[in-house]
Every structure is written in C-alpha cells, then in structure tokens.
mmCIF file of C-alpha atoms in Angstrom:
data_model
loop_
_atom_site.group_PDB
_atom_site.id
_atom_site.type_symbol
_atom_site.label_atom_id
_atom_site.label_comp_id
_atom_site.label_asym_id
_atom_site.label_seq_id
_atom_site.Cartn_x
_atom_site.Cartn_y
_atom_site.Cartn_z
ATOM 1 C CA MET A 1 -13.006 -3.605 5.733
ATOM 2 C CA THR A 2 -15.295 -6.652 5.696
ATOM 3 C CA ALA A 3 -16.792 -8.338 8.727
ATOM 4 C CA ALA A 4 -14.146 -11.039 8.463
ATOM 5 C CA ASP A 5 -11.248 -8.598 8.598
ATOM 6 C CA PRO A 6 -9.480 -8.079 11.937
ATOM 7 C CA PRO A 7 -9.764 -4.571 13.412
ATOM 8 C CA ALA A 8 -6.927 -2.228 12.536
ATOM 9 C CA VAL A 9 -4.274 -1.786 15.220
ATOM 10 C CA SER A 10 -2.416 1.520 15.377
ATOM 11 C CA THR A 11 1.345 1.813 15.669
ATOM 12 C CA ALA A 12 0.928 3.287 19.155
ATOM 13 C CA GLN A 13 -1.201 0.328 20.243
ATOM 14 C CA SER A 14 1.303 -2.111 18.755
ATOM 15 C CA LEU A 15 4.232 -0.484 20.514
ATOM 16 C CA LYS A 16 2.271 -0.511 23.768
ATOM 17 C CA LEU A 17 1.714 -4.260 23.371
ATOM 18 C CA ALA A 18 5.428 -4.727 22.692
ATOM 19 C CA ALA A 19 6.368 -2.614 25.726
ATOM 20 C CA GLU A 20 4.058 -4.685 27.925
ATOM 21 C CA ALA A 21 6.088 -7.688 26.732
ATOM 22 C CA GLY A 22 9.311 -5.904 27.712
ATOM 23 C CA ILE A 23 10.327 -4.897 24.162
ATOM 24 C CA HIS A 24 10.937 -1.222 23.387
ATOM 25 C CA ARG A 25 11.491 0.218 19.901
ATOM 26 C CA LEU A 26 14.455 2.602 19.586
ATOM 27 C CA GLN A 27 14.420 4.461 16.250
ATOM 28 C CA LEU A 28 17.833 5.720 15.170
ATOM 29 C CA PRO A 29 18.772 7.938 12.208
ATOM 30 C CA THR A 30 20.577 6.551 9.166
ATOM 31 C CA PRO A 31 22.125 8.236 6.103
ATOM 32 C CA PHE A 32 20.162 5.934 3.792
ATOM 33 C CA LEU A 33 16.953 6.422 1.803
ATOM 34 C CA VAL A 34 15.139 3.852 3.923
ATOM 35 C CA GLY A 35 15.182 6.319 6.815
ATOM 36 C CA ARG A 36 15.369 5.458 10.504
ATOM 37 C CA VAL A 37 16.250 1.981 11.653
ATOM 38 C CA ASN A 38 14.342 0.164 14.379
ATOM 39 C CA CYS A 39 16.483 -1.282 17.142
ATOM 40 C CA TYR A 40 14.780 -3.079 20.017
ATOM 41 C CA LEU A 41 15.664 -3.040 23.700
ATOM 42 C CA ILE A 42 14.525 -6.208 25.463
ATOM 43 C CA ASP A 43 14.169 -5.593 29.171
ATOM 44 C CA ASP A 44 15.344 -8.982 30.387
ATOM 45 C CA GLU A 45 18.434 -10.643 31.770
ATOM 46 C CA PRO A 46 20.775 -10.088 30.116
ATOM 47 C CA LEU A 47 19.598 -6.671 28.936
ATOM 48 C CA THR A 48 19.443 -7.196 25.181
ATOM 49 C CA LEU A 49 19.687 -4.888 22.164
ATOM 50 C CA ILE A 50 18.479 -6.137 18.775
ATOM 51 C CA ASP A 51 20.624 -4.323 16.165
ATOM 52 C CA THR A 52 22.623 -1.172 16.842
ATOM 53 C CA GLY A 53 22.061 1.427 14.133
ATOM 54 C CA PRO A 54 24.811 2.830 11.871
ATOM 55 C CA ASN A 55 28.224 3.996 13.032
ATOM 56 C CA SER A 56 27.711 7.726 13.464
ATOM 57 C CA GLY A 57 27.939 10.190 16.312
ATOM 58 C CA THR A 58 24.321 11.217 15.759
ATOM 59 C CA SER A 59 23.075 7.632 15.992
ATOM 60 C CA LEU A 60 25.138 6.969 19.116
ATOM 61 C CA ASP A 61 23.815 10.134 20.782
ATOM 62 C CA GLU A 62 20.226 9.160 20.002
ATOM 63 C CA LEU A 63 20.807 5.602 21.188
ATOM 64 C CA GLU A 64 22.143 6.865 24.505
ATOM 65 C CA ARG A 65 19.165 9.200 24.904
ATOM 66 C CA ALA A 66 16.711 6.425 24.046
ATOM 67 C CA LEU A 67 18.327 4.060 26.556
ATOM 68 C CA ALA A 68 18.240 6.790 29.209
ATOM 69 C CA GLU A 69 14.488 7.178 28.691
ATOM 70 C CA HIS A 70 14.205 3.585 29.879
ATOM 71 C CA GLY A 71 16.614 4.136 32.777
ATOM 72 C CA ARG A 72 19.440 2.347 30.990
ATOM 73 C CA ALA A 73 22.889 3.080 29.573
ATOM 74 C CA VAL A 74 25.096 1.486 26.938
ATOM 75 C CA GLU A 75 27.203 -0.037 29.707
ATOM 76 C CA ASP A 76 24.152 -1.930 31.030
ATOM 77 C CA LEU A 77 23.774 -3.998 27.861
ATOM 78 C CA GLY A 78 24.681 -7.644 28.284
ATOM 79 C CA LEU A 79 23.758 -9.024 24.856
ATOM 80 C CA ILE A 80 23.703 -7.563 21.336
ATOM 81 C CA VAL A 81 21.826 -9.488 18.656
ATOM 82 C CA ILE A 82 22.490 -8.734 14.981
ATOM 83 C CA THR A 83 19.739 -9.556 12.494
ATOM 84 C CA HIS A 84 21.830 -9.278 9.309
ATOM 85 C CA GLN A 85 24.939 -7.844 7.707
ATOM 86 C CA HIS A 86 23.780 -4.397 6.519
ATOM 87 C CA MET A 87 25.595 -1.485 8.094
ATOM 88 C CA ASP A 88 22.507 0.424 9.250
ATOM 89 C CA HIS A 89 21.868 -2.531 11.578
ATOM 90 C CA LEU A 90 25.359 -3.175 12.945
ATOM 91 C CA GLY A 91 27.419 -0.004 12.626
ATOM 92 C CA LEU A 92 27.677 0.748 16.368
ATOM 93 C CA LEU A 93 28.576 -2.830 17.251
ATOM 94 C CA GLU A 94 32.271 -2.262 17.899
ATOM 95 C CA ILE A 95 31.678 0.772 20.128
ATOM 96 C CA ILE A 96 28.906 -0.869 22.141
ATOM 97 C CA GLN A 97 30.744 -4.151 22.527
ATOM 98 C CA ARG A 98 33.824 -2.325 23.795
ATOM 99 C CA ARG A 99 31.940 -0.090 26.224
ATOM 100 C CA ALA A 100 29.495 -2.683 27.544
ATOM 101 C CA GLY A 101 31.628 -5.809 27.345
ATOM 102 C CA ALA A 102 28.470 -7.414 25.949
ATOM 103 C CA GLU A 103 28.117 -10.793 24.312
ATOM 104 C CA VAL A 104 27.267 -10.689 20.588
ATOM 105 C CA ALA A 105 24.864 -13.185 19.013
ATOM 106 C CA ALA A 106 24.570 -13.445 15.229
ATOM 107 C CA LEU A 107 24.214 -16.056 12.525
ATOM 108 C CA TYR A 108 27.386 -18.151 12.372
ATOM 109 C CA LEU A 109 27.961 -17.015 8.773
ATOM 110 C CA LEU A 110 28.418 -13.464 10.070
ATOM 111 C CA ALA A 111 31.250 -14.303 12.462
ATOM 112 C CA PRO A 112 34.043 -14.200 9.835
ATOM 113 C CA TYR A 113 32.282 -11.373 8.001
ATOM 114 C CA LEU A 114 32.319 -9.151 11.096
ATOM 115 C CA GLU A 115 35.871 -9.964 12.141
ATOM 116 C CA ASP A 116 37.037 -7.438 9.528
ATOM 117 C CA PHE A 117 34.031 -5.517 8.278
ATOM 118 C CA ASN A 118 36.058 -3.254 5.983
ATOM 119 C CA ARG A 119 37.647 -6.206 4.202
ATOM 120 C CA SER A 120 34.223 -7.843 3.845
ATOM 121 C CA ALA A 121 32.707 -4.623 2.500
ATOM 122 C CA VAL A 122 35.503 -4.268 -0.061
ATOM 123 C CA ALA A 123 34.825 -7.824 -1.243
ATOM 124 C CA ASP A 124 31.095 -7.002 -1.441
ATOM 125 C CA ASP A 125 31.806 -3.924 -3.567
ATOM 126 C CA GLU A 126 34.065 -5.889 -5.916
ATOM 127 C CA PHE A 127 31.359 -8.530 -6.304
ATOM 128 C CA ALA A 128 28.754 -5.844 -7.041
ATOM 129 C CA LEU A 129 31.029 -4.242 -9.636
ATOM 130 C CA GLN A 130 31.411 -7.571 -11.448
ATOM 131 C CA VAL A 131 27.648 -8.160 -11.396
ATOM 132 C CA MET A 132 26.934 -4.693 -12.779
ATOM 133 C CA ARG A 133 29.427 -5.118 -15.616
ATOM 134 C CA ARG A 134 28.162 -8.617 -16.422
ATOM 135 C CA HIS A 135 24.592 -7.334 -16.688
ATOM 136 C CA GLY A 136 25.108 -4.325 -18.888
ATOM 137 C CA VAL A 137 25.835 -1.330 -16.669
ATOM 138 C CA PRO A 138 28.281 0.941 -18.550
ATOM 139 C CA ALA A 139 31.802 0.569 -17.140
ATOM 140 C CA ASP A 140 32.155 4.224 -16.103
ATOM 141 C CA LEU A 141 28.797 4.210 -14.311
ATOM 142 C CA ALA A 142 29.561 0.910 -12.576
ATOM 143 C CA THR A 143 32.896 2.261 -11.334
ATOM 144 C CA ALA A 144 31.298 5.502 -10.124
ATOM 145 C CA LEU A 145 28.573 3.637 -8.230
ATOM 146 C CA ALA A 146 31.140 1.330 -6.652
ATOM 147 C CA SER A 147 33.055 4.356 -5.374
ATOM 148 C CA VAL A 148 29.858 5.749 -3.836
ATOM 149 C CA GLY A 149 29.411 2.449 -2.035
ATOM 150 C CA ALA A 150 32.947 2.684 -0.694
ATOM 151 C CA ALA A 151 32.176 6.101 0.807
ATOM 152 C CA PHE A 152 29.493 4.525 3.021
ATOM 153 C CA ARG A 153 31.750 1.867 4.570
ATOM 154 C CA ALA A 154 32.504 4.090 7.552
ATOM 155 C CA PHE A 155 28.911 3.557 8.708
ATOM 156 C CA GLY A 156 29.704 -0.133 9.271
ATOM 157 C CA SER A 157 31.667 -1.819 12.012
ATOM 158 C CA SER A 158 33.676 -4.878 12.875
ATOM 159 C CA GLY A 159 32.824 -6.953 15.908
ATOM 160 C CA ARG A 160 33.433 -10.304 17.566
ATOM 161 C CA VAL A 161 30.563 -12.778 17.519
ATOM 162 C CA THR A 162 30.671 -14.639 20.836
ATOM 163 C CA GLN A 163 27.449 -16.624 20.317
ATOM 164 C CA PRO A 164 27.287 -17.945 16.742
ATOM 165 C CA LEU A 165 23.715 -18.948 15.904
ATOM 166 C CA HIS A 166 22.360 -21.649 13.611
ATOM 167 C CA HIS A 167 18.907 -22.123 12.162
ATOM 168 C CA GLY A 168 16.669 -23.567 14.855
ATOM 169 C CA ASP A 169 18.834 -22.504 17.794
ATOM 170 C CA GLU A 170 17.359 -20.874 20.880
ATOM 171 C CA LEU A 171 18.466 -17.678 22.579
ATOM 172 C CA VAL A 172 17.475 -18.216 26.190
ATOM 173 C CA LEU A 173 17.013 -15.134 28.368
ATOM 174 C CA ARG A 174 15.725 -15.130 31.936
ATOM 175 C CA ASP A 175 12.070 -14.492 31.044
ATOM 176 C CA ARG A 176 11.820 -15.555 27.406
ATOM 177 C CA THR A 177 13.222 -17.794 24.720
ATOM 178 C CA LEU A 178 13.815 -16.594 21.158
ATOM 179 C CA ARG A 179 13.934 -19.219 18.431
ATOM 180 C CA VAL A 180 16.353 -18.370 15.604
ATOM 181 C CA PHE A 181 15.390 -18.867 11.965
ATOM 182 C CA HIS A 182 17.700 -18.171 9.014
ATOM 183 C CA ARG A 183 15.666 -16.385 6.327
ATOM 184 C CA PRO A 184 18.013 -15.448 3.437
ATOM 185 C CA GLY A 185 16.834 -13.264 0.576
ATOM 186 C CA HIS A 186 17.155 -9.593 1.446
ATOM 187 C CA SER A 187 20.692 -10.535 2.472
ATOM 188 C CA PRO A 188 22.441 -13.903 2.843
ATOM 189 C CA SER A 189 22.477 -13.544 6.633
ATOM 190 C CA ASP A 190 18.891 -12.449 7.392
ATOM 191 C CA SER A 191 17.795 -13.927 10.709
ATOM 192 C CA ILE A 192 14.481 -13.622 12.521
ATOM 193 C CA PHE A 193 13.726 -14.237 16.199
ATOM 194 C CA TRP A 194 10.485 -15.878 17.345
ATOM 195 C CA ASP A 195 9.033 -15.537 20.821
ATOM 196 C CA GLN A 196 6.490 -18.332 20.640
ATOM 197 C CA GLU A 197 5.053 -17.737 24.112
ATOM 198 C CA ARG A 198 4.162 -14.121 23.339
ATOM 199 C CA ARG A 199 3.558 -14.669 19.593
ATOM 200 C CA ILE A 200 6.021 -11.855 18.811
ATOM 201 C CA LEU A 201 8.377 -12.023 15.836
ATOM 202 C CA LEU A 202 11.407 -9.758 15.336
ATOM 203 C CA THR A 203 12.262 -9.770 11.641
ATOM 204 C CA GLY A 204 14.995 -7.225 10.897
ATOM 205 C CA ASP A 205 14.554 -6.378 7.206
ATOM 206 C CA HIS A 206 13.105 -9.766 6.258
ATOM 207 C CA LEU A 207 9.595 -8.325 6.350
ATOM 208 C CA LEU A 208 8.659 -4.621 6.265
ATOM 209 C CA ALA A 209 5.192 -3.095 6.211
ATOM 210 C CA HIS A 210 5.722 -0.020 4.029
ATOM 211 C CA ILE A 211 8.052 -1.378 1.342
ATOM 212 C CA SER A 212 9.020 -4.734 -0.100
ATOM 213 C CA SER A 213 12.488 -5.692 1.093
ATOM 214 C CA ASN A 214 14.835 -5.606 -1.876
ATOM 215 C CA PRO A 215 16.240 -9.097 -2.657
ATOM 216 C CA VAL A 216 19.809 -7.882 -3.118
ATOM 217 C CA VAL A 217 22.183 -10.041 -5.167
ATOM 218 C CA SER A 218 24.909 -10.346 -2.547
ATOM 219 C CA ARG A 219 28.297 -11.973 -2.366
ATOM 220 C CA PRO A 220 27.730 -15.488 -1.000
ATOM 221 C CA LEU A 221 28.760 -16.098 2.607
ATOM 222 C CA SER A 222 28.854 -19.842 1.955
ATOM 223 C CA ASP A 223 28.936 -22.308 -0.931
ATOM 224 C CA THR A 224 26.151 -21.558 -3.447
ATOM 225 C CA GLY A 225 25.890 -25.180 -4.571
ATOM 226 C CA GLY A 226 27.461 -24.519 -7.951
ATOM 227 C CA ARG A 227 25.241 -21.560 -8.897
ATOM 228 C CA ASP A 228 27.053 -18.734 -10.670
ATOM 229 C CA ARG A 229 25.456 -16.217 -8.309
ATOM 230 C CA PRO A 230 22.871 -16.306 -5.527
ATOM 231 C CA HIS A 231 19.244 -16.410 -6.637
ATOM 232 C CA ALA A 232 18.169 -13.876 -4.053
ATOM 233 C CA LEU A 233 14.480 -13.555 -4.902
ATOM 234 C CA ILE A 234 13.936 -17.303 -5.141
ATOM 235 C CA ASP A 235 15.583 -17.621 -1.722
ATOM 236 C CA TYR A 236 13.495 -14.739 -0.389
ATOM 237 C CA ILE A 237 10.209 -16.197 -1.572
ATOM 238 C CA ASP A 238 11.101 -19.531 0.049
ATOM 239 C CA SER A 239 11.950 -17.652 3.257
ATOM 240 C CA MET A 240 8.678 -15.690 3.241
ATOM 241 C CA ARG A 241 6.751 -18.904 2.653
ATOM 242 C CA ALA A 242 8.302 -20.367 5.807
ATOM 243 C CA THR A 243 7.646 -17.196 7.826
ATOM 244 C CA ARG A 244 4.030 -17.204 6.671
ATOM 245 C CA GLU A 245 3.471 -20.398 8.671
ATOM 246 C CA LEU A 246 4.417 -18.845 12.016
ATOM 247 C CA PRO A 247 1.360 -17.923 14.138
ATOM 248 C CA ALA A 248 2.687 -14.450 14.913
ATOM 249 C CA GLU A 249 0.313 -11.844 16.352
ATOM 250 C CA LEU A 250 2.836 -8.993 16.321
ATOM 251 C CA VAL A 251 5.786 -8.527 13.949
ATOM 252 C CA LEU A 252 8.469 -5.997 14.867
ATOM 253 C CA PRO A 253 10.459 -5.077 11.722
ATOM 254 C CA GLY A 254 13.778 -3.332 11.179
ATOM 255 C CA HIS A 255 12.170 -0.231 9.628
ATOM 256 C CA GLY A 256 8.752 1.344 9.788
ATOM 257 C CA ALA A 257 5.598 0.334 11.592
ATOM 258 C CA PRO A 258 4.802 -2.937 13.359
ATOM 259 C CA ILE A 259 2.877 -5.583 11.397
ATOM 260 C CA HIS A 260 -0.185 -7.463 12.635
ATOM 261 C CA ASN A 261 -1.398 -9.480 9.652
ATOM 262 C CA HIS A 262 1.862 -10.833 8.271
ATOM 263 C CA VAL A 263 0.074 -13.552 6.279
ATOM 264 C CA ALA A 264 -1.879 -10.997 4.231
ATOM 265 C CA LEU A 265 1.257 -8.902 3.762
ATOM 266 C CA ILE A 266 3.290 -11.866 2.535
ATOM 267 C CA ASP A 267 0.514 -12.935 0.173
ATOM 268 C CA GLU A 268 0.509 -9.420 -1.317
ATOM 269 C CA ARG A 269 4.299 -9.632 -1.729
ATOM 270 C CA PHE A 270 3.860 -12.891 -3.654
ATOM 271 C CA ARG A 271 1.315 -11.257 -5.966
ATOM 272 C CA MET A 272 3.569 -8.233 -6.478
ATOM 273 C CA HIS A 273 6.521 -10.402 -7.510
ATOM 274 C CA GLU A 274 4.316 -12.360 -9.894
ATOM 275 C CA ARG A 275 3.074 -9.117 -11.504
ATOM 276 C CA ARG A 276 6.591 -7.780 -11.863
ATOM 277 C CA ALA A 277 7.883 -11.003 -13.416
ATOM 278 C CA ARG A 278 5.050 -10.965 -15.962
ATOM 279 C CA LYS A 279 5.787 -7.340 -16.834
ATOM 280 C CA LEU A 280 9.425 -8.218 -17.478
ATOM 281 C CA LEU A 281 8.339 -11.131 -19.649
ATOM 282 C CA ARG A 282 6.199 -8.810 -21.779
ATOM 283 C CA THR A 283 9.149 -6.438 -22.147
ATOM 284 C CA LEU A 284 11.336 -9.291 -23.357
ATOM 285 C CA GLY A 285 8.814 -9.967 -26.088
ATOM 286 C CA GLY A 286 10.574 -7.244 -28.061
ATOM 287 C CA GLY A 287 13.895 -9.094 -28.103
ATOM 288 C CA PRO A 288 16.888 -9.908 -25.894
ATOM 289 C CA LEU A 289 17.870 -7.353 -23.250
ATOM 290 C CA THR A 290 20.404 -7.039 -20.449
ATOM 291 C CA ALA A 291 19.277 -6.688 -16.851
ATOM 292 C CA TYR A 292 20.319 -3.026 -16.958
ATOM 293 C CA GLU A 293 18.223 -2.404 -20.083
ATOM 294 C CA LEU A 294 15.282 -4.082 -18.386
ATOM 295 C CA ALA A 295 15.817 -1.923 -15.297
ATOM 296 C CA LEU A 296 15.857 1.246 -17.421
ATOM 297 C CA ASN A 297 12.619 0.143 -19.027
ATOM 298 C CA MET A 298 11.012 -0.473 -15.627
ATOM 299 C CA TRP A 299 12.313 2.477 -13.601
ATOM 300 C CA GLY A 300 13.893 5.023 -15.945
ATOM 301 C CA ASN A 301 16.520 7.256 -14.346
ATOM 302 C CA VAL A 302 16.170 5.485 -10.998
ATOM 303 C CA ALA A 303 17.952 2.572 -12.678
ATOM 304 C CA VAL A 304 20.937 4.879 -13.227
ATOM 305 C CA THR A 305 21.235 6.263 -9.694
ATOM 306 C CA GLN A 306 20.206 2.964 -8.043
ATOM 307 C CA ALA A 307 21.666 0.604 -10.626
ATOM 308 C CA TYR A 308 22.618 -2.224 -8.289
ATOM 309 C CA LEU A 309 19.338 -2.345 -6.413
ATOM 310 C CA THR A 310 17.258 -2.257 -9.592
ATOM 311 C CA ILE A 311 19.451 -4.860 -11.298
ATOM 312 C CA SER A 312 19.018 -7.075 -8.236
ATOM 313 C CA GLU A 313 15.238 -6.712 -8.624
ATOM 314 C CA VAL A 314 15.394 -7.554 -12.320
ATOM 315 C CA LEU A 315 17.672 -10.559 -11.852
ATOM 316 C CA GLY A 316 15.407 -11.894 -9.126
ATOM 317 C CA HIS A 317 12.343 -11.815 -11.360
ATOM 318 C CA VAL A 318 14.252 -13.125 -14.371
ATOM 319 C CA ASP A 319 15.357 -16.052 -12.182
ATOM 320 C CA LEU A 320 11.678 -16.834 -11.540
ATOM 321 C CA LEU A 321 10.991 -16.763 -15.283
ATOM 322 C CA ILE A 322 14.017 -18.946 -16.050
ATOM 323 C CA ARG A 323 12.898 -21.413 -13.376
ATOM 324 C CA ASP A 324 9.492 -21.606 -15.055
ATOM 325 C CA GLY A 325 11.015 -22.115 -18.508
ATOM 326 C CA LEU A 326 9.783 -18.778 -19.860
ATOM 327 C CA VAL A 327 13.154 -17.032 -20.264
ATOM 328 C CA ARG A 328 16.696 -18.125 -21.079
ATOM 329 C CA ALA A 329 20.056 -16.396 -20.631
ATOM 330 C CA HIS A 330 22.795 -15.951 -23.235
ATOM 331 C CA ASP A 331 26.343 -14.810 -22.481
ATOM 332 C CA GLN A 332 27.759 -12.630 -25.239
ATOM 333 C CA ALA A 333 31.154 -10.925 -24.993
ATOM 334 C CA GLU A 334 31.144 -11.001 -21.182
ATOM 335 C CA VAL A 335 27.609 -9.562 -21.011
ATOM 336 C CA THR A 336 24.488 -11.586 -20.245
ATOM 337 C CA ARG A 337 21.264 -11.001 -22.148
ATOM 338 C CA PHE A 338 17.878 -12.526 -21.507
ATOM 339 C CA GLU A 339 15.235 -13.537 -24.027
ATOM 340 C CA ALA A 340 11.764 -15.016 -23.879
ATOM 341 C CA THR A 341 11.531 -18.662 -24.884
ATOM 342 C CA GLY A 342 8.096 -18.301 -26.441
ATOM 343 C CA SER A 343 6.745 -21.092 -24.234
#
C-alpha cells in the first residue's frame, strides 16, 4: 500500500457502516457455484427487501431467521426490489409477495418476464440452446446442458411488478431516495440503486468484488436494434464506465464482500477484459475457430461443464475484437467461426 492508497476497510466495518445507514445484509444459501446471495433489508418506510434469494425451503427458513434477528417478519415487508432476472435473486418473490402483500419494484422490462417465470425460463433455455449450436457446441452436449438448466427452473418464481422502474427513476422511501440506473451486461435487466445522500450503491450482480460478473449472452428483453444477438460484454463495459463516475463510498453487491474503491475495481476489470481479448486474438492466429473451440483452448474441461458461460465470455471478447477490426466472423453450415483479420 502506498501513501496515496486509502486504508483498507474490513467487511465487518463496511457492514457496520451499512447498518448505521439502516441497511442490513441478509446472506441466503443458493444451489449455485457462486454461493450465498446477498439480500438487503432497508429499515425504512416501507420496510424494503432488495432481492429475495432462490425459491427453496432452506432459503426461506434462513430469510425468516435473518428477519427475526432484526425484529421483523416476512409479513412486515412493504416493498420488494428486484435487481435483475436471475433466479438466485428473485426465487422467493411469489411467496413473499403473497404473504406480505408487498409492492414489487423492478425494471419495466422485467414485468412481462416475471408474469410467467417458467415460460420466460423456457424461452431463455431455447435461446441458449440455439446459441450453443450456432457456436460449435456438439448437439448432444448442448441438449444435455439445456436439460440441466431446465432442472434449476424450480428455484425461480413468478411475480407481479406493481412499480415498473425506468432508468433515472427514483424510489422514494420515508428517509431516503434511491435513484435507479439500468446497467445491462451481466443480464439484460441489471439495475443498480444509488443513495446519493449516503453515497451508498446497491449493485446486485453488476459489480462484485471477488469475481468478474459473467457477461451472459441472454435472450433480449427488448429490441436489439437489428443485432443478431446481444453484445453482452460491450454493453457491460459501457455500463461499468457509467458506474465508475458515481461518487460511491460504499458498494453493496449481490454476492461477496462490500466494495469501497469501485473505481480501482472497475479499472482492473477493464484491464482484465483487454488481456483476455488479446489472448483470444493470439489463439486465432492459428486459423479460424468456433467460440466453443476457443473456450476449450482457454478453459479446458470447464468449457464442457460450463459451456454456455464460457461461450458467453468468448463471444463478448470476440465482439470487442470485431468492433476494433481485428477479427471477422464467417457462417459456415449453420456454425459461426472467427478468424483474425491480420490488421
């Protein structure tokens, strides 16, 4: 640490600062590799819960215990805020909304998505299957992975959005105002919530301290402007660039530890994506490859068991290289291959 560096702040100190601002972290179990999800109880009027955790009896039990530690119950909740469409963040929505009679605030794009979560999830899985086949995943593996995805749908939930949010809107509580910013990239619906008075930012999975949020190639929730598929990493980098400008002193993410120097973290993410894109470009120097072949080269067997996530990573970085004129795509027999331009 140099003299110019700010002193390190422990997780305990960060959570104490958040609690003094009336925000309490509730960590709930998930069945996913990312581990526990951070939900946040905002002690205000209405009593507000940011995200719900996945739809499981274990998560509901732990949520009820965590609320009880703060002298609260599910039925006391007056507002549920959803940061994005992933099931580890919204799975208990239907149960909580029914029991509490709470209002639900989420990005307007999520309102039709959540009306019938199962139907939306099926459409997501079909989209993912098409992407995998287009980018070189063997048909039997793509079908097997899609079926695994279907087995997880029960951890999601439908729900009725009563307060659809748009970029720039304000969520006004009794003692605070949260400004809403749409930050697509990790998912099409990523939303962050900015308490300017307290300099606290709640980011969902838009920004995480311990891992880089995967820019997942997701089924569009709106018109993509003629693009054949979303360019998730390009969107994500644009979103991080906007978040970098916020003068946040404390960032409360959807997983892991709080963040204090989000500018330094975002700058490191930019450097990481640049390094990864250059590595892919060097790999393409040997000739045209599919996204799946590139993923195998980068991650080995992980690209088999996590084919969609690794393909999403590859496509994101290839999109950066295509944007810069360093790579071009060729469609051959319903499979896309990428090659270096030699520029």
